[in-house]
Short mmCIF file of C-alpha atoms and ligand atoms in Angstrom, two decimals:
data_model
loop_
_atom_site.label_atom_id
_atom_site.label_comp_id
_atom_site.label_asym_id
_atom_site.label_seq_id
_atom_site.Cartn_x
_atom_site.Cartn_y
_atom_site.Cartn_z
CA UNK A 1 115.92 118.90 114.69
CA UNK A 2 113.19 118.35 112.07
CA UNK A 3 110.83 121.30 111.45
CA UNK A 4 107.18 121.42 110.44
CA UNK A 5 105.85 124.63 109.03
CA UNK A 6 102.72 126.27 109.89
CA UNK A 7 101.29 129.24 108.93
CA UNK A 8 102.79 131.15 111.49
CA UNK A 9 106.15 130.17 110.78
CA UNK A 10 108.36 127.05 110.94
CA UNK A 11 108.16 124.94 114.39
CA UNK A 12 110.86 122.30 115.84
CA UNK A 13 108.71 119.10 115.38
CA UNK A 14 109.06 118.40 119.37
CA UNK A 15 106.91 121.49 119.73
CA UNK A 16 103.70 120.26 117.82
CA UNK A 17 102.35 118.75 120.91
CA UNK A 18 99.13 117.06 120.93
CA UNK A 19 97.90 116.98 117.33
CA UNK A 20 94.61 117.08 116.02
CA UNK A 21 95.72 115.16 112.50
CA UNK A 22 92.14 116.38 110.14
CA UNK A 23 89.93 119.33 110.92
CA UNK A 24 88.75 122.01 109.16
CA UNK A 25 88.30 125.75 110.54
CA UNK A 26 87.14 126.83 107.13
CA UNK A 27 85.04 124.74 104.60
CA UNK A 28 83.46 126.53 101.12
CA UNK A 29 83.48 126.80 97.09
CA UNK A 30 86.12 129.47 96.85
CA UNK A 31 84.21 130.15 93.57
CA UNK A 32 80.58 130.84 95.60
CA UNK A 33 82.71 132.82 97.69
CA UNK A 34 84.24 134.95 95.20
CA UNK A 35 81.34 135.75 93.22
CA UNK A 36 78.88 135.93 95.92
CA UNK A 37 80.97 137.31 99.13
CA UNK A 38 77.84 138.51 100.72
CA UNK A 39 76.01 134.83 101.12
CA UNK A 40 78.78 134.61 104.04
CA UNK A 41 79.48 136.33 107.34
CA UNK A 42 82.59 137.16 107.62
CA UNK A 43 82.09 137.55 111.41
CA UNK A 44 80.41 133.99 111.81
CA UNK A 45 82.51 132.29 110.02
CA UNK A 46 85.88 133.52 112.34
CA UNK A 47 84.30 133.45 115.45
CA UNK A 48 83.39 129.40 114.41
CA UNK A 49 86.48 128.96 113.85
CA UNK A 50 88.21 130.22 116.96
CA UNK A 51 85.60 128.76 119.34
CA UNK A 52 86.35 125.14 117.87
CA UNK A 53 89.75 125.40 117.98
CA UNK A 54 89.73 126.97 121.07
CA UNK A 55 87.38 123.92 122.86
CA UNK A 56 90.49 121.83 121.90
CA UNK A 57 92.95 123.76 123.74
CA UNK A 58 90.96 121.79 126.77
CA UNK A 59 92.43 118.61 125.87
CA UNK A 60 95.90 120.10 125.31
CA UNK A 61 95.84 120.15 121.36
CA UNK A 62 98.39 122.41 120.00
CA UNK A 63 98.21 121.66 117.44
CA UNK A 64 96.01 121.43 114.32
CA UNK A 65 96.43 119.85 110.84
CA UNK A 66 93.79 121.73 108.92
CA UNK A 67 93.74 119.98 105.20
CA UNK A 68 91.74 122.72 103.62
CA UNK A 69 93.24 122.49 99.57
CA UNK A 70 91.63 123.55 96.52
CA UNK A 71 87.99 124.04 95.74
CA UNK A 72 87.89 123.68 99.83
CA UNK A 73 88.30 127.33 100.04
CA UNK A 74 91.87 127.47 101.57
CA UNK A 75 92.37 131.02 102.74
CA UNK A 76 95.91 131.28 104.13
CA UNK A 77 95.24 134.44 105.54
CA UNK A 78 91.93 133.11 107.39
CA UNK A 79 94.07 130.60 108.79
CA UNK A 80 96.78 133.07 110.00
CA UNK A 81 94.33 135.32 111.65
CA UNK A 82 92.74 131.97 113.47
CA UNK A 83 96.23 130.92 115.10
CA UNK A 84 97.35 134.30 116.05
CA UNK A 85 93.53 134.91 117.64
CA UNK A 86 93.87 130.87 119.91
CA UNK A 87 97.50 130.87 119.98
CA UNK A 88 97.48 127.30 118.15
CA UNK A 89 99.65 126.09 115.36
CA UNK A 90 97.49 125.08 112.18
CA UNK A 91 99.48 123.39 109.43
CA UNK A 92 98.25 124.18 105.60
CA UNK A 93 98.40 122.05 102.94
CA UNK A 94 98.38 122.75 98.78
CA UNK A 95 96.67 120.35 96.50
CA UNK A 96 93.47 120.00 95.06
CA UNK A 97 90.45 118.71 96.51
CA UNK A 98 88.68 116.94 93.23
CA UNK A 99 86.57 113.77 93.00
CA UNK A 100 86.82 114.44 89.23
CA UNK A 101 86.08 117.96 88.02
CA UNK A 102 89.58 119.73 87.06
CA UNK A 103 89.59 123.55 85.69
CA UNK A 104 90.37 123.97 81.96
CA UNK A 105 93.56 125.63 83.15
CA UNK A 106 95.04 122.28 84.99
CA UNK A 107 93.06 119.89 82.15
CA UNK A 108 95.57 121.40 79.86
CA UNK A 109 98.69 121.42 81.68
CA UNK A 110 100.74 118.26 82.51
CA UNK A 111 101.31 116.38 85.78
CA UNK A 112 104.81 118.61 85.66
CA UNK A 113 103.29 121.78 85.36
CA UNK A 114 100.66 121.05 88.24
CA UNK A 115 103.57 119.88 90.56
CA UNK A 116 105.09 123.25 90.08
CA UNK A 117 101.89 125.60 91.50
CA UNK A 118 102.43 122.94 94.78
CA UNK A 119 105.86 123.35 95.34
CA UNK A 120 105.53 126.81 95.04
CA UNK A 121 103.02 126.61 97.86
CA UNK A 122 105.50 124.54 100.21
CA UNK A 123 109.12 126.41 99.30
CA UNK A 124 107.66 129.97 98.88
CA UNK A 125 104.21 130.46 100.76
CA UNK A 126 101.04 130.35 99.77
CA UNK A 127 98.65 132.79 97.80
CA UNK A 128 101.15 135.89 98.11
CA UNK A 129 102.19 134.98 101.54
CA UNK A 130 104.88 133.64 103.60
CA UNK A 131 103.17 131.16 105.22
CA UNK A 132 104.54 127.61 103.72
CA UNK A 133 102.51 124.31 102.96
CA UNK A 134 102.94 121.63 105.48
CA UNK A 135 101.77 118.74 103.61
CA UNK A 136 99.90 117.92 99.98
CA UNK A 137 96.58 116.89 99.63
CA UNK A 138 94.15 115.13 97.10
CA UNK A 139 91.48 112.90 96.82
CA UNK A 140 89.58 110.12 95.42
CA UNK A 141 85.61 109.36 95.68
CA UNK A 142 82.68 107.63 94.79
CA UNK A 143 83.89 108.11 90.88
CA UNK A 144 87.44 106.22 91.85
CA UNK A 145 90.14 106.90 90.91
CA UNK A 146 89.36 108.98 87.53
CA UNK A 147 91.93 109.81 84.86
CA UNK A 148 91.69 113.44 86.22
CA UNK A 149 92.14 111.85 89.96
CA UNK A 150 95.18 110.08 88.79
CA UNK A 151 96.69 113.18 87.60
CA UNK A 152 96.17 114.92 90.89
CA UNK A 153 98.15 112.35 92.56
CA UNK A 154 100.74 111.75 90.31
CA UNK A 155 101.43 115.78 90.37
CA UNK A 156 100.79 115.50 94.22
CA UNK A 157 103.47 112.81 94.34
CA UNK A 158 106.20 114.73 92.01
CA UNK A 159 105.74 118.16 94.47
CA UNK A 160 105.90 115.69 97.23
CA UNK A 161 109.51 113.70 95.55
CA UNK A 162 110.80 117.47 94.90
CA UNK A 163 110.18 118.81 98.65
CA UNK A 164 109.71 115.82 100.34
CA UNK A 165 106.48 116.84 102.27
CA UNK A 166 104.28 114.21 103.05
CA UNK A 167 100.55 113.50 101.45
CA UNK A 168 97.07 113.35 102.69
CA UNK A 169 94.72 111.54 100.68
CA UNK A 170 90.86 111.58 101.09
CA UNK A 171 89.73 107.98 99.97
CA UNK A 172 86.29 106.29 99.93
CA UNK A 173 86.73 102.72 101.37
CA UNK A 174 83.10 101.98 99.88
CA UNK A 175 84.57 102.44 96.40
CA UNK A 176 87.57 100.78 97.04
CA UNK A 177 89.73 103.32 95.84
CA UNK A 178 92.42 103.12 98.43
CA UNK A 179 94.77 100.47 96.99
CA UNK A 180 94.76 102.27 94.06
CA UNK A 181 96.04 105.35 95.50
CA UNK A 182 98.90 103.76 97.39
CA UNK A 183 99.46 102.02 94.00
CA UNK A 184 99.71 105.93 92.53
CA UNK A 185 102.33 106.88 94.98
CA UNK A 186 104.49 104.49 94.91
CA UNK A 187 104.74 104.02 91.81
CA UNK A 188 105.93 107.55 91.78
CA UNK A 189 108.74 106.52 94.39
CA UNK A 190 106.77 108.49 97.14
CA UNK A 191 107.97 106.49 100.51
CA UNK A 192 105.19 104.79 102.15
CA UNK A 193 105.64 106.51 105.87
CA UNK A 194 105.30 109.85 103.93
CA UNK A 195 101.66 108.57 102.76
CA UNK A 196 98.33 109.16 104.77
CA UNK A 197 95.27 107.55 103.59
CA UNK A 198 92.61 109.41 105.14
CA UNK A 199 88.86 108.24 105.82
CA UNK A 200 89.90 104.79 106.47
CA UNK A 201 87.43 104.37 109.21
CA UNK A 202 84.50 104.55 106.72
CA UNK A 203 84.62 100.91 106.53
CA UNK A 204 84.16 98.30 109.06
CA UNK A 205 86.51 95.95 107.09
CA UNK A 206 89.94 95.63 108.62
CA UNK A 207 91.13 93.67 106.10
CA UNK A 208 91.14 96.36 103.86
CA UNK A 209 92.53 98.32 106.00
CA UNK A 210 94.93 95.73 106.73
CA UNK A 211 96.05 95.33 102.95
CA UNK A 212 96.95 99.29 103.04
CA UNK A 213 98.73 98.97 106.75
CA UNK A 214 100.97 96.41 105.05
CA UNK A 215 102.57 98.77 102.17
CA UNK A 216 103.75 100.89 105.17
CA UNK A 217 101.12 103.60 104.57
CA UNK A 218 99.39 105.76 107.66
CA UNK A 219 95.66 105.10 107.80
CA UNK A 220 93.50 107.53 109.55
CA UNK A 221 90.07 106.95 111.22
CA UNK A 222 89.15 110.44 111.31
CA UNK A 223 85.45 110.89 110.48
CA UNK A 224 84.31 110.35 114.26
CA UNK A 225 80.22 111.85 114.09
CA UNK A 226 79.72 111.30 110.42
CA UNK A 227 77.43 108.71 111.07
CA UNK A 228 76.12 108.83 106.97
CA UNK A 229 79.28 106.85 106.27
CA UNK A 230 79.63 104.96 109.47
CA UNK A 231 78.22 104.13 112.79
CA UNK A 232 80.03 105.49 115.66
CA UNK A 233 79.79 101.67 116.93
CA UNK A 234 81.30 100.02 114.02
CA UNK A 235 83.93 103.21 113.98
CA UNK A 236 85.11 102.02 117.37
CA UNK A 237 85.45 98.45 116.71
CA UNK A 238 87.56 99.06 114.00
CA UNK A 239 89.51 101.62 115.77
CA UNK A 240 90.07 98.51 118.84
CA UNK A 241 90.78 95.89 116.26
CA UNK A 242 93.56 97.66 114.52
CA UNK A 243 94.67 98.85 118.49
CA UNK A 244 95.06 95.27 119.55
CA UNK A 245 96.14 93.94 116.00
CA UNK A 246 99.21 96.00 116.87
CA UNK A 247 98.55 98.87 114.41
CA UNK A 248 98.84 101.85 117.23
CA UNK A 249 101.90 103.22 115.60
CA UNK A 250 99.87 103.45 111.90
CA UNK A 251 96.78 105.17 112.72
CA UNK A 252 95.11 108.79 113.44
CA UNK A 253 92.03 109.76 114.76
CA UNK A 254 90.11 112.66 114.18
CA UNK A 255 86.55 113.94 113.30
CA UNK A 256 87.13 115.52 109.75
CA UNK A 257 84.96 118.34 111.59
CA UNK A 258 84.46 122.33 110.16
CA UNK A 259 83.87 124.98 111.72
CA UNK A 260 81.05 126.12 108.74
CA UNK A 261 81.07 124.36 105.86
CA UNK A 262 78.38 125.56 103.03
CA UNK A 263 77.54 122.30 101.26
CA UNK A 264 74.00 122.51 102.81
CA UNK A 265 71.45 124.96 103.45
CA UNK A 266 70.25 125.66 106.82
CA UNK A 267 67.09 123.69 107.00
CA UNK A 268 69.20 120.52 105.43
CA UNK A 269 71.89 120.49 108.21
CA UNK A 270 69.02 120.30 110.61
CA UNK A 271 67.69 117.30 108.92
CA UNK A 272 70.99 115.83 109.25
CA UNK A 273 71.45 116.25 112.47
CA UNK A 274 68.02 114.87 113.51
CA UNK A 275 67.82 112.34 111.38
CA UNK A 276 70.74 110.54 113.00
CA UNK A 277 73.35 110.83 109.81
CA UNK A 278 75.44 113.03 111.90
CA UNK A 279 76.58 113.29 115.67
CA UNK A 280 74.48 116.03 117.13
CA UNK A 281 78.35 116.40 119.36
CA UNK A 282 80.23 116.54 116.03
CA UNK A 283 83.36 118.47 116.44
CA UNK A 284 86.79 118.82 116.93
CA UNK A 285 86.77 117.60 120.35
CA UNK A 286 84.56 114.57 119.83
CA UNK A 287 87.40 112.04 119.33
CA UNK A 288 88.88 113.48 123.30
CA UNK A 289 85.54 113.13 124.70
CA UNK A 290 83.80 110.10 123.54
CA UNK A 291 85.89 107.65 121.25
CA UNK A 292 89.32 107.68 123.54
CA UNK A 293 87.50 107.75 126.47
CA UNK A 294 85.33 104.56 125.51
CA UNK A 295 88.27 102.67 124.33
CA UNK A 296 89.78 103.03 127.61
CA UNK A 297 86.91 101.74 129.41
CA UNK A 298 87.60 98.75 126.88
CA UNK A 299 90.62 98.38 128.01
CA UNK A 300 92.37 98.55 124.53
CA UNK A 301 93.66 102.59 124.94
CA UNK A 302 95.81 104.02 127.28
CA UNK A 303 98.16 107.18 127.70
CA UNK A 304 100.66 105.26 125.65
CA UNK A 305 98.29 105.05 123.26
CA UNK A 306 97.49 108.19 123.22
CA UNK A 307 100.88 109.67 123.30
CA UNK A 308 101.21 107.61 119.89
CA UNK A 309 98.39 108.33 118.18
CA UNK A 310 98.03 112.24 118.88
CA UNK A 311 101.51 112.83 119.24
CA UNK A 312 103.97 110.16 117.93
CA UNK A 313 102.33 108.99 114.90
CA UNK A 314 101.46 113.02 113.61
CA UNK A 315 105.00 114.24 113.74
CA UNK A 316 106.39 110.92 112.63
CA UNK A 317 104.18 111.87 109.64
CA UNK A 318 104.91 115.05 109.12
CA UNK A 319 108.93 114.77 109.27
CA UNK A 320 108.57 111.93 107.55
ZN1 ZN B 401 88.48 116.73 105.49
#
């Protein structure tokens, strides 16, 4: 029986349940956090977290794959205190979330050496504990895939050869960067079914998406209520194209939600929100009760469907 840690502790794969496959219960600059601890409530920012996870428990999650990594604020301990408080199993992940900007310490250390702090994360624990890494994370942005990028993922890849836990990647479909990613990996000799491309649903272009679903890759619409990149609308067309082009078994959905995040002030959030660039019903429930429940009234999603997407396809992933 395949096993999937999480941070309370290693779980047979069959128990992961209904998966929620990208949200955050935690979002900030570690470094804000560190210097300026009092710009955050401590209090606020828990009981965030445990009411969103919590809503999911409604739809039978039991899961949550929370891909929190570097410069995202990943607090392991956070995380622990979260599942023991709802009772659900959040998976961790070690990387580094970078659309270009790497600390002098990893600018002068080789793809090797990075590799190394990730394992660490998945075979010991991470920071101190023994909570293990589930999966590996990294991006790519609007500045593509940068020589700094490309070092991410080939160090990503190595820690992911030398444990054999699978990878998340944030892409931007607007800047094209996904082919190149997949490129990254494999060139490595990552598999392909160990390799997620997140964000895919950013575009409305299924041929894209297409060209990624055919090197055996995951692709994840999972950015449901983050309108700035993408109308819900053209989110769920894509979403029943790739359902009725057969692509079920390749995709995720989620909302890429968090709990807090500290990007933007107050005031700006507001502005966000009312100006229609994101889903006043953002969270980590939207995907259960809007986007699945209008694709069944289409017709194209069903509980097989859903059985695959939020259960199948996650642990297929992550036991890949
Ligand atoms: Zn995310």
């Amino acid at each position: 029986m395949a096993t999937v840690e999480t941070v309370q502790g290693p779980v047979d794969a069959d128990e992961l349940g209904t998966v929620c496959i990208h949200e955050h219960v935690l979002f900030r600059d570690e470094a804000v956090a560190a210097n300026w601890p009092t710009r955050y409530d401590p209090d606020h920012l828990f009981s965030e977290a445990v009411s969103a996870v919590n809503a999911t428990k409604e739809h039978g999650v039991a899961t949550i794959v929370e891909p929190t990594a570097m410069f995202g604020g990943r607090d392991v301990g956070f995380l622990k205190r979260v599942a023991d408080e709802t009772g659900t199993k959040l998976v961790a992940c070690t990387g580094i979330y970078t659309y270009d900007y790497l600390p002098h310490y990893f600018q002068n250390r080789s793809e090797d050496v990075i590799a190394e702090h990730f394992v660490e994360d998945i075979e010991k624990g991470i920071e101190g504990t023994d909570a293990k890494a589930g999966f590996l994370k990294c991006a790519a942005d609007q500045p593509g895939v940068t020589e700094n990028v490309e070092k991410v993922h080939r160090a990503v890849a190595r820690a992911s050869l030398q444990t054999g836990a699978p990878i998340m990647a944030h892409s931007a479909p607007s800047a094209n960067t996904g082919p190149r990613q997949v490129e990254i990996f494999l060139d490595e000799g990552v598999a392909p079914e160990k390799i997620q491309i997140a964000h895919c649903g950013d575009t409305n272009d299924v041929g894209y998406i297409e060209g990624l679903l055919d090197k055996g890759v995951w692709v994840a619409l999972d950015r449901y209520g983050l309108d700035m990149f993408q109308p819900w609308a053209e989110r769920q067309k894509t979403a029943a194209a790739l359902i009725e082009r057969g692509h079920a078994n390749r995709i995720f959905m989620s909302a890429d939600f968090c709990a807090t995040i500290d990007w933007f002030p107050e005031e700006a959030v507001e502005g966000l929100l009312s100006g229609g660039l994101i889903d006043e019903d953002w969270s980590m429930t939207l995907v259960f009760e809007r986007a699945v429940p209008e694709l069944r009234e289409q017709g194209v999603f069903d509980d097989d469907t859903f059985q695959q997407v939020f259960v199948e396809n996650p642990r297929a992933w992550l036991t890949a």
